[in-house]
Short mmCIF file of C-alpha atoms in Angstrom, two decimals:
data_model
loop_
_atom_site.label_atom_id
_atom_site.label_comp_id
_atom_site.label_asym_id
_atom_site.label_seq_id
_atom_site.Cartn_x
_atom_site.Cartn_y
_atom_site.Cartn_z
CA UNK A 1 0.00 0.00 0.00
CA UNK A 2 1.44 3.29 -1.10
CA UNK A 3 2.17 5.80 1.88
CA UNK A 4 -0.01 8.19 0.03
CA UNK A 5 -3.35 6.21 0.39
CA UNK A 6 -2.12 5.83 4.25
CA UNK A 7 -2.04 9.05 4.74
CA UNK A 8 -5.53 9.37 2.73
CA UNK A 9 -7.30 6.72 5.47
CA UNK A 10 -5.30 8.41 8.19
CA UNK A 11 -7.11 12.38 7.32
CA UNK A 12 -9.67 10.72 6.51
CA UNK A 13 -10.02 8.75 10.18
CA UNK A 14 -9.18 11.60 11.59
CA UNK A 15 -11.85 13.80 10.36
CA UNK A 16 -14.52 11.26 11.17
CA UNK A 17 -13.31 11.03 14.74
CA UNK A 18 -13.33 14.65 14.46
CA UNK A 19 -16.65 15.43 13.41
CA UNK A 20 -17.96 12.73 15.95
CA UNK A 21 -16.64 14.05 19.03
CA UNK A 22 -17.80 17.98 18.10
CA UNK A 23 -21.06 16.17 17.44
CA UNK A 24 -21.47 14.62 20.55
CA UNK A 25 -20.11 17.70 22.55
CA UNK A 26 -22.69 20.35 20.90
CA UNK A 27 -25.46 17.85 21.32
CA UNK A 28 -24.43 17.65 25.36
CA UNK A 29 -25.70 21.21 25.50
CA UNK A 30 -29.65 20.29 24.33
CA UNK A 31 -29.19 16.90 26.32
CA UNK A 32 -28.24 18.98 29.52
CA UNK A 33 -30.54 21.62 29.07
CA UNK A 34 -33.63 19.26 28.46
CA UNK A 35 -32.70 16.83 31.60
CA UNK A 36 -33.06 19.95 33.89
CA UNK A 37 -36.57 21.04 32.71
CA UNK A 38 -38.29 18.01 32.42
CA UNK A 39 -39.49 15.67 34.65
CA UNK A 40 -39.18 11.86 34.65
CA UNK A 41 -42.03 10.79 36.41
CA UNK A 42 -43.49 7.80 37.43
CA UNK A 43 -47.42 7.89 38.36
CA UNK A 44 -48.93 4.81 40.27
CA UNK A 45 -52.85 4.65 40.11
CA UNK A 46 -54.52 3.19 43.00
CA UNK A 47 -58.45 2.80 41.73
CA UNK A 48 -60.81 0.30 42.90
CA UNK A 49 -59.91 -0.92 46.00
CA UNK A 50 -61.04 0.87 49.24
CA UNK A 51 -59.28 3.98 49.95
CA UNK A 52 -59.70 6.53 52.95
CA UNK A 53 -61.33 9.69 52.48
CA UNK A 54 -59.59 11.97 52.32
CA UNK A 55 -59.51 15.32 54.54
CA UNK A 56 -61.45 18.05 53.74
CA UNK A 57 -59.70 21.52 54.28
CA UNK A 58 -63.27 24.11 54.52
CA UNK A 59 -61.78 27.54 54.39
CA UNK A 60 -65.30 29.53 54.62
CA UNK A 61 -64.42 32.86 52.70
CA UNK A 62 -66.89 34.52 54.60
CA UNK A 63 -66.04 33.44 58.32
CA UNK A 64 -66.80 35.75 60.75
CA UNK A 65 -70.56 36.07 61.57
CA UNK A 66 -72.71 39.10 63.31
CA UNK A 67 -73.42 37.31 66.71
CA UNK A 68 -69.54 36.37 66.66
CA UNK A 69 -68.44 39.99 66.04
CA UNK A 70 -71.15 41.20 68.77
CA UNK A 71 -69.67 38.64 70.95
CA UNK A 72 -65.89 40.09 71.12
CA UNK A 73 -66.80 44.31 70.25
CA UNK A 74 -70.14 45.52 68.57
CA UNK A 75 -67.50 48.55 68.10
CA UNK A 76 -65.92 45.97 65.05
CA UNK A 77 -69.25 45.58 63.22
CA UNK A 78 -67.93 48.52 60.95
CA UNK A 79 -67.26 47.77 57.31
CA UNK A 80 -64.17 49.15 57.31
CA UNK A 81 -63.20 46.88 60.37
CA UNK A 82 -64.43 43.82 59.00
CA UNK A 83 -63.17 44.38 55.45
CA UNK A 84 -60.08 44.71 56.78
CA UNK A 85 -59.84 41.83 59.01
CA UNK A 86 -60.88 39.68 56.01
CA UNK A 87 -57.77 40.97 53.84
CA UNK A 88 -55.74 40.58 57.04
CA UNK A 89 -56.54 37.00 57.57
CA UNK A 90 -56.86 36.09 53.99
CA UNK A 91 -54.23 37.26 52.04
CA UNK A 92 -54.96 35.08 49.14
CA UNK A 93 -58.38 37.26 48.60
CA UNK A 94 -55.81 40.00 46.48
CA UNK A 95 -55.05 37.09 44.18
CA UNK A 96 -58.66 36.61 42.56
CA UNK A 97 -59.82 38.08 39.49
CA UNK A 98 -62.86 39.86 41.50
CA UNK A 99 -60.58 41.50 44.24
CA UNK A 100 -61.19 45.35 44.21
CA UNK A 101 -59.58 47.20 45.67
CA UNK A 102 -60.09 49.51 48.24
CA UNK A 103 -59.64 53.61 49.13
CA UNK A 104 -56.61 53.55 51.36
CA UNK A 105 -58.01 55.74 54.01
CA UNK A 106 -61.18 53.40 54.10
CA UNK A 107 -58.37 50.36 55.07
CA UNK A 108 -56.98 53.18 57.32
CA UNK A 109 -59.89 53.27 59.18
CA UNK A 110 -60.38 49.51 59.39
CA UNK A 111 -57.18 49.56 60.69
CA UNK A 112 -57.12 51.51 63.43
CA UNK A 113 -60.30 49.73 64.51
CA UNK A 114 -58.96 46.56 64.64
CA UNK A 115 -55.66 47.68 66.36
CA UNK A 116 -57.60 49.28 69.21
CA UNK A 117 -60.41 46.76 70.12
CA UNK A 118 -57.95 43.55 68.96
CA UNK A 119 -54.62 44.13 70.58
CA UNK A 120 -52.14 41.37 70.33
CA UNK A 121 -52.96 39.41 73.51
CA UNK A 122 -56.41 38.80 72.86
CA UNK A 123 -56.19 39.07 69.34
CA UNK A 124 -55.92 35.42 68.38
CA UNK A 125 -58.70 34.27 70.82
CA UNK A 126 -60.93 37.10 69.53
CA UNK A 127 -60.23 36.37 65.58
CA UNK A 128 -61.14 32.63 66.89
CA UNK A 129 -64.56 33.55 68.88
CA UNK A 130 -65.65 35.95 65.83
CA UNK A 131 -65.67 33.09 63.73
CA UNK A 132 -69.11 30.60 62.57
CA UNK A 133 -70.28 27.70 64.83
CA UNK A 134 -69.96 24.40 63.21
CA UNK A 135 -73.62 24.26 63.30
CA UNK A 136 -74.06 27.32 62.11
CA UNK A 137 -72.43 26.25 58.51
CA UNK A 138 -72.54 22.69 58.41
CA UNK A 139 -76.25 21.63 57.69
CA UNK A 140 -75.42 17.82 57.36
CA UNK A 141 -73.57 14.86 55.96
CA UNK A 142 -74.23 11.48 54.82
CA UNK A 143 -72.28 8.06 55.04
CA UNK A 144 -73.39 5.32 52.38
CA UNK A 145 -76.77 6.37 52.86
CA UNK A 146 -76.70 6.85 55.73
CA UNK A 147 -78.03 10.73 57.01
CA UNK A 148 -75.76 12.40 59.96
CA UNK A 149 -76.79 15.49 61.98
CA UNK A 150 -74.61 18.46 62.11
CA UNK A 151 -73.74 17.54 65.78
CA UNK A 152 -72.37 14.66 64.67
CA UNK A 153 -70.67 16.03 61.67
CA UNK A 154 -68.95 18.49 63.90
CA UNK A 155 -67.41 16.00 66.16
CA UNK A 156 -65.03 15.27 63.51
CA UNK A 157 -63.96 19.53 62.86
CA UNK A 158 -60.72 20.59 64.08
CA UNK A 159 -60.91 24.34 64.32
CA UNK A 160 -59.30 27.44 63.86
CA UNK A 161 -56.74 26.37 61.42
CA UNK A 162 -55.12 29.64 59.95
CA UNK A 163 -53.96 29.27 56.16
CA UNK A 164 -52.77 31.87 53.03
CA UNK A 165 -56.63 31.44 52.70
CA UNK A 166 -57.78 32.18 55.34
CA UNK A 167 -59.30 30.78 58.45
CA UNK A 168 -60.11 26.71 57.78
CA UNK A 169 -61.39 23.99 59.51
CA UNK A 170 -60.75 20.73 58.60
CA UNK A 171 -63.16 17.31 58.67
CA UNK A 172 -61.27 13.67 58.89
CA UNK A 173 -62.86 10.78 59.37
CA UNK A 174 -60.21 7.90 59.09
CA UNK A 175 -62.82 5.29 59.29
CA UNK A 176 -64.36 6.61 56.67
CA UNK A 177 -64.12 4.36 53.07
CA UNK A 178 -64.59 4.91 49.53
CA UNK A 179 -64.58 2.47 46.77
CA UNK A 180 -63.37 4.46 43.75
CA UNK A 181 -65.48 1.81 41.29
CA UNK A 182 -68.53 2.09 43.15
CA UNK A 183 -71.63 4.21 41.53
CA UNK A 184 -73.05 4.42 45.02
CA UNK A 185 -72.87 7.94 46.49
CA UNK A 186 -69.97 7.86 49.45
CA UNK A 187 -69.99 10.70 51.38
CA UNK A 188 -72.11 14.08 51.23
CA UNK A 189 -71.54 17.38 53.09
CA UNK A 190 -74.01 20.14 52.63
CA UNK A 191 -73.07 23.56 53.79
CA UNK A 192 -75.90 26.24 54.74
CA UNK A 193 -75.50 29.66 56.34
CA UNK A 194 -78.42 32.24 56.53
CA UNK A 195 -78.21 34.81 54.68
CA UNK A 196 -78.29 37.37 57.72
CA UNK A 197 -75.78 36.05 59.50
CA UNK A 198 -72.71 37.23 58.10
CA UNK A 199 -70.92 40.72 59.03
CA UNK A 200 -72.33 42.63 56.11
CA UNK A 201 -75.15 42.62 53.86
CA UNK A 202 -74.08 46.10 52.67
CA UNK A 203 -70.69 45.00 51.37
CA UNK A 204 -70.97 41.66 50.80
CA UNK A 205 -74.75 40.88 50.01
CA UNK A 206 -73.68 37.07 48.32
CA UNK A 207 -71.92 34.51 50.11
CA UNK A 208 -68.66 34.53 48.20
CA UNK A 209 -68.50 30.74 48.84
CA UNK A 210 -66.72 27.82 50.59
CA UNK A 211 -63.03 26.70 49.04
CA UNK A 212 -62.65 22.68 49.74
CA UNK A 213 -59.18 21.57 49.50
CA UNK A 214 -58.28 17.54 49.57
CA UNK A 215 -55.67 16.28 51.65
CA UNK A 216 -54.67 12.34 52.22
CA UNK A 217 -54.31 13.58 56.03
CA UNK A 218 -53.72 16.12 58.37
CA UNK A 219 -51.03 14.42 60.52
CA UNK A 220 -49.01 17.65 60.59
CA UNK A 221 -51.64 20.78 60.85
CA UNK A 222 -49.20 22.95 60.45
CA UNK A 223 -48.41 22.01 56.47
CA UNK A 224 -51.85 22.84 56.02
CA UNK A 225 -50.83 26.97 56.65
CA UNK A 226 -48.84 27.14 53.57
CA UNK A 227 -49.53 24.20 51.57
CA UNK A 228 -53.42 24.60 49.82
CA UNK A 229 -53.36 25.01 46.02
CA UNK A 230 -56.08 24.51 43.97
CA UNK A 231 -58.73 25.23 45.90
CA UNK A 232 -62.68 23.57 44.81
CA UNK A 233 -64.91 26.66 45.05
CA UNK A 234 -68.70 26.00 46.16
CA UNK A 235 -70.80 28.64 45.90
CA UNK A 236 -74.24 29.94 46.80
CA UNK A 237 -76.89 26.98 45.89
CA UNK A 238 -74.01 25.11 43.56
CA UNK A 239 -72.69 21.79 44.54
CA UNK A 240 -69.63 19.84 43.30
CA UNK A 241 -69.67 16.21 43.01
CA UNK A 242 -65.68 14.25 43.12
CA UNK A 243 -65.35 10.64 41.76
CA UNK A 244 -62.19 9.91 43.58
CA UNK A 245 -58.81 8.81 42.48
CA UNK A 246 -55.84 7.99 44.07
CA UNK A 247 -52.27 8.98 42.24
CA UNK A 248 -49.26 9.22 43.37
CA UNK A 249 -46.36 10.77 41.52
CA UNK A 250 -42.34 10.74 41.82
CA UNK A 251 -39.88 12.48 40.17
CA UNK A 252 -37.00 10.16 39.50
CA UNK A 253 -34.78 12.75 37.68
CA UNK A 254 -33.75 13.77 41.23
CA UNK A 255 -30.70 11.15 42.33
CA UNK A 256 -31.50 11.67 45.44
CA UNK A 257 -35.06 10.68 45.07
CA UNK A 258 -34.62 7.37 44.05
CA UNK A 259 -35.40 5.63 40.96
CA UNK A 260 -38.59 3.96 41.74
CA UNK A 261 -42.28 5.07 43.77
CA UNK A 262 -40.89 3.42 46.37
CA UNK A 263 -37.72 4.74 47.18
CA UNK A 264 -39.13 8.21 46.16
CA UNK A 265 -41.38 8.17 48.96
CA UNK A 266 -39.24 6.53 51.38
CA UNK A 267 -36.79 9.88 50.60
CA UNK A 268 -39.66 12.25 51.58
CA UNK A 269 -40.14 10.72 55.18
CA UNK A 270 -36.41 10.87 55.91
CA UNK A 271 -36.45 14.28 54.61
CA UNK A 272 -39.00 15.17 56.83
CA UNK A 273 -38.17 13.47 59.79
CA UNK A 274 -34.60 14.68 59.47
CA UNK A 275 -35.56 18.42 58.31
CA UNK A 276 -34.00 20.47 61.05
CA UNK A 277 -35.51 23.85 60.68
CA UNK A 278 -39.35 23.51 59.54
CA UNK A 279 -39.09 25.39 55.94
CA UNK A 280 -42.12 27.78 57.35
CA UNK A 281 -41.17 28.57 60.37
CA UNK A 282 -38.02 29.12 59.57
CA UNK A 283 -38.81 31.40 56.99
CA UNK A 284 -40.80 33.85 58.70
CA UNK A 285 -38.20 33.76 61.23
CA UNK A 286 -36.18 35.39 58.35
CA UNK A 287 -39.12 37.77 57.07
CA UNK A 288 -39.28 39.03 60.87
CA UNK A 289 -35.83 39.80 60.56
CA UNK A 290 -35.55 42.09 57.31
CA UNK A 291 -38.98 42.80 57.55
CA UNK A 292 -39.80 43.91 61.58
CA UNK A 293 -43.03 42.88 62.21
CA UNK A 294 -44.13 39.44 61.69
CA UNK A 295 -47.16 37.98 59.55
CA UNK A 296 -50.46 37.59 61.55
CA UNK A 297 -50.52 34.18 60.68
CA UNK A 298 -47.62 33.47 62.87
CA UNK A 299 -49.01 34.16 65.91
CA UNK A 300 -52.30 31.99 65.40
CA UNK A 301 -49.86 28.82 63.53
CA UNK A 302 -51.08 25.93 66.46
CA UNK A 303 -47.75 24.62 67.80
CA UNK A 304 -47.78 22.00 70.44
CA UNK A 305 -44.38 21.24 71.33
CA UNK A 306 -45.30 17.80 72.58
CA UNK A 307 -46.22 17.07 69.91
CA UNK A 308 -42.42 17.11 68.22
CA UNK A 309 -39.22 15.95 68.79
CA UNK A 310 -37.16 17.35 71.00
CA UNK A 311 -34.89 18.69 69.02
CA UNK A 312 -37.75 20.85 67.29
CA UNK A 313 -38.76 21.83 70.81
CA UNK A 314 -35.77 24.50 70.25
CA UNK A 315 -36.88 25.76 67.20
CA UNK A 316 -40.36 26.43 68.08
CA UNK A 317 -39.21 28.33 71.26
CA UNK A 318 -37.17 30.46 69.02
CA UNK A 319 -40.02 31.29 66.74
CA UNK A 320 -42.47 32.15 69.56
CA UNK A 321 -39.86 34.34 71.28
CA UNK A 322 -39.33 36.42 68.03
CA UNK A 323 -43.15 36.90 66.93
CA UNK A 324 -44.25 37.77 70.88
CA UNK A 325 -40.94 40.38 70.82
CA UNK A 326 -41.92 41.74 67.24
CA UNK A 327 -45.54 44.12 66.27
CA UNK A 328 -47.79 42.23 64.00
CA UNK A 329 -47.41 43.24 60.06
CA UNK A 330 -50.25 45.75 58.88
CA UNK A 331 -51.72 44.54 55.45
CA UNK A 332 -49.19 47.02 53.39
CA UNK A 333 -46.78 45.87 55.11
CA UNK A 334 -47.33 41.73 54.56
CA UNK A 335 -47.71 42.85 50.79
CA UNK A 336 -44.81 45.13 50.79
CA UNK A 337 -42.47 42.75 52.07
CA UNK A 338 -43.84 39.79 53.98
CA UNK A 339 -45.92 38.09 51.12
CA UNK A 340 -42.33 37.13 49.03
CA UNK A 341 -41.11 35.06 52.32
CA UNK A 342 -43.62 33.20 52.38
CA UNK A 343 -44.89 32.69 48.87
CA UNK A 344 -41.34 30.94 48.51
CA UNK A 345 -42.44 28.26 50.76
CA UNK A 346 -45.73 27.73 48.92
CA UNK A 347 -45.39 24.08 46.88
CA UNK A 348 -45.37 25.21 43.47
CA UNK A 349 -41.89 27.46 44.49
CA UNK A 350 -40.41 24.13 45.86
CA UNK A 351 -37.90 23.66 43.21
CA UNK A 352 -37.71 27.02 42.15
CA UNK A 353 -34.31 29.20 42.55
CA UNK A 354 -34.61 31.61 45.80
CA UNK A 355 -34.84 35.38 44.25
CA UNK A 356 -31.75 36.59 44.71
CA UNK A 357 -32.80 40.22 45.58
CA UNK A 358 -34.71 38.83 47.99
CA UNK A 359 -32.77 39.82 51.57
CA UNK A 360 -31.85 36.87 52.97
CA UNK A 361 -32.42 34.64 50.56
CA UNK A 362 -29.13 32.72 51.21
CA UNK A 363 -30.83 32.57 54.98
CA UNK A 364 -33.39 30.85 53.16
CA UNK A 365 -31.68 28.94 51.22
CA UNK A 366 -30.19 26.74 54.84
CA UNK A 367 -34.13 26.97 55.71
CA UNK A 368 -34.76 24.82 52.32
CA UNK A 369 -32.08 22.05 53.31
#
């Protein structure tokens, strides 16, 4: 073989290896790019067999009725009082398509109401005692047929829970079935308030309805503050009807999730159990900081230290020191500043990148991990 046709194959080898390896290294970029905006999920249906029901979250977006109000201060049964307290308590009310605004010196006025008949250590028993009677909004419920009083429906509420919307109750009944395949009728609730009994028929002359949110339990109450999305709206002589369906979803791009349901799932106990700071809590500890004043939610979040680990015993301490040492965050205030802390600990911001003009945000970063 000549030494020219060597050298031929040789360029030409060369070139192919070349072309291959530039290939391969442009084509990394797209590869890269995709893997970190996609998901690879794996979805397990669970249909058929008998499943729990699951918890009802019933955030009332009207809760405070007259007699509740007269109870605490007939002074509050303003409109600028109550309209106030609603924004105050329900922060998620400025994210609907309907909110209007109001004047500023009319939330002025509410204001200064509120601060001088609701001062901070009554505040979160009055908010409480202003609220509806179980019995007062729950008409009934049903069990396979099976009719249940309101008394008896109510044994199963747990209370004041405070959330981004709003004040909630929740209703769990563990021993409570549903066959997903079955065209029987499961379980009912039926919600009824009269129409005179809440704070305003000047301002508000329509119920503006009941948000339902499902949850496959309430074992730690104090997820529920942050976590709702999606809320099922019911609203004045509507009703909803759910054929139920158990899902449950991994995402097994993560390495450190696993790659199956399984080990996916077995990754978000340990995380839990081994999370060191509580991502809420620890995050409004950080908006009280660059803030000064602290969310009103904070002060009505139910903490029972038994009910942890020691080691969280510490924590919760710390958080109740700084929000009893700190004033309460006016409305322009949680929107000026306070609403970014804790939107960033809402689900749906889980995996997103902390804004880095946010102050703190490598603070909150450690509360994350």
């Amino acid at each position: 073989m000549s030494l020219k046709k060597i050298f031929s194959i040789l360029v030409l080898l060369f070139l192919i290896i070349s072309c291959t390896i530039l290939f391969v290294l442009q084509s990394l970029y797209f590869i890269f790019r995709t893997a970190s905006s996609t998901e690879k999920e794996l979805m397990k249906s669970v249909d058929g067999s008998p499943l729990t029901i699951p918890a009802l979250v019933i955030c009332n977006r009207m809760p405070f009725s007259q007699d509740g109000v007269n109870s605490v201060n007939g002074n509050l049964r303003q409109d600028p009082a109550m309209r106030y307290l609603l924004e105050w308590t329900n922060p998620s009310l400025r994210e609907d398509a309907d909110y209007v605004t109001m004047s500023q010196s009319y939330m002025n006025q509410g204001q200064t109401i509120l601060f001088q008949y609701l001062p901070q250590n009554i505040r979160n028993h009055s908010i409480n005692q202003m609220e509806y009677e179980c019995q007062s909004v729950i008409n009934s419920c049903s069990y396979q047929g099976v009719f249940i009083q309101a008394y008896d429906c109510c044994k199963n509420i747990l209370y004041h829970v405070p959330t981004t919307h709003g004040l909630c109750w929740v209703y769990h009944d563990r021993s409570m079935l549903q066959n997903s395949s079955s065209p029987l009728k499961q379980f009912t609730i039926t919600f009824q308030m009269s129409r005179n009994s809440w704070y305003s028929q000047q301002t508000t002359p329509i119920h503006p309805g009941v948000d339902i949110f499902l949850r496959e339990n309430t074992d730690d109450v104090v997820s529920l503050v942050h976590q709702l999305e999606n809320p099922i709206r019911l609203l004045d002589k509507k009703g909803i009807r759910l054929r139920m369906r158990k899902e449950k979803k991994a995402d097994t791009r993560r390495s450190h999730c696993g790659q199956t349901l399984g080990e996916a799932v077995s990754a978000d106990t340990n995380a839990l159990e081994n999370n060191r700071t509580n991502f809420l809590l620890c995050t409004i500890m950080v908006s009280i900081h660059y803030c000064e004043c602290h969310p009103l939610i904070a002060e009505m979040i139910p903490l029972d230290i038994r009910n942890y680990r020691f080691e969280f015993r510490f924590l919760f301490r710390d958080f109740s020191v700084r929000v009893n040492s700190t004033q309460v965050c006016t409305v322009e205030q949680y929107e000026a500043c306070s609403r970014r802390y804790i939107d960033v600990t809402r689900p749906s911001a889980w995996t997103d990148a902390i804004p880095s003009d946010l102050p703190g945000a490598e603070e909150i970063l450690e509360c994350r991990r």
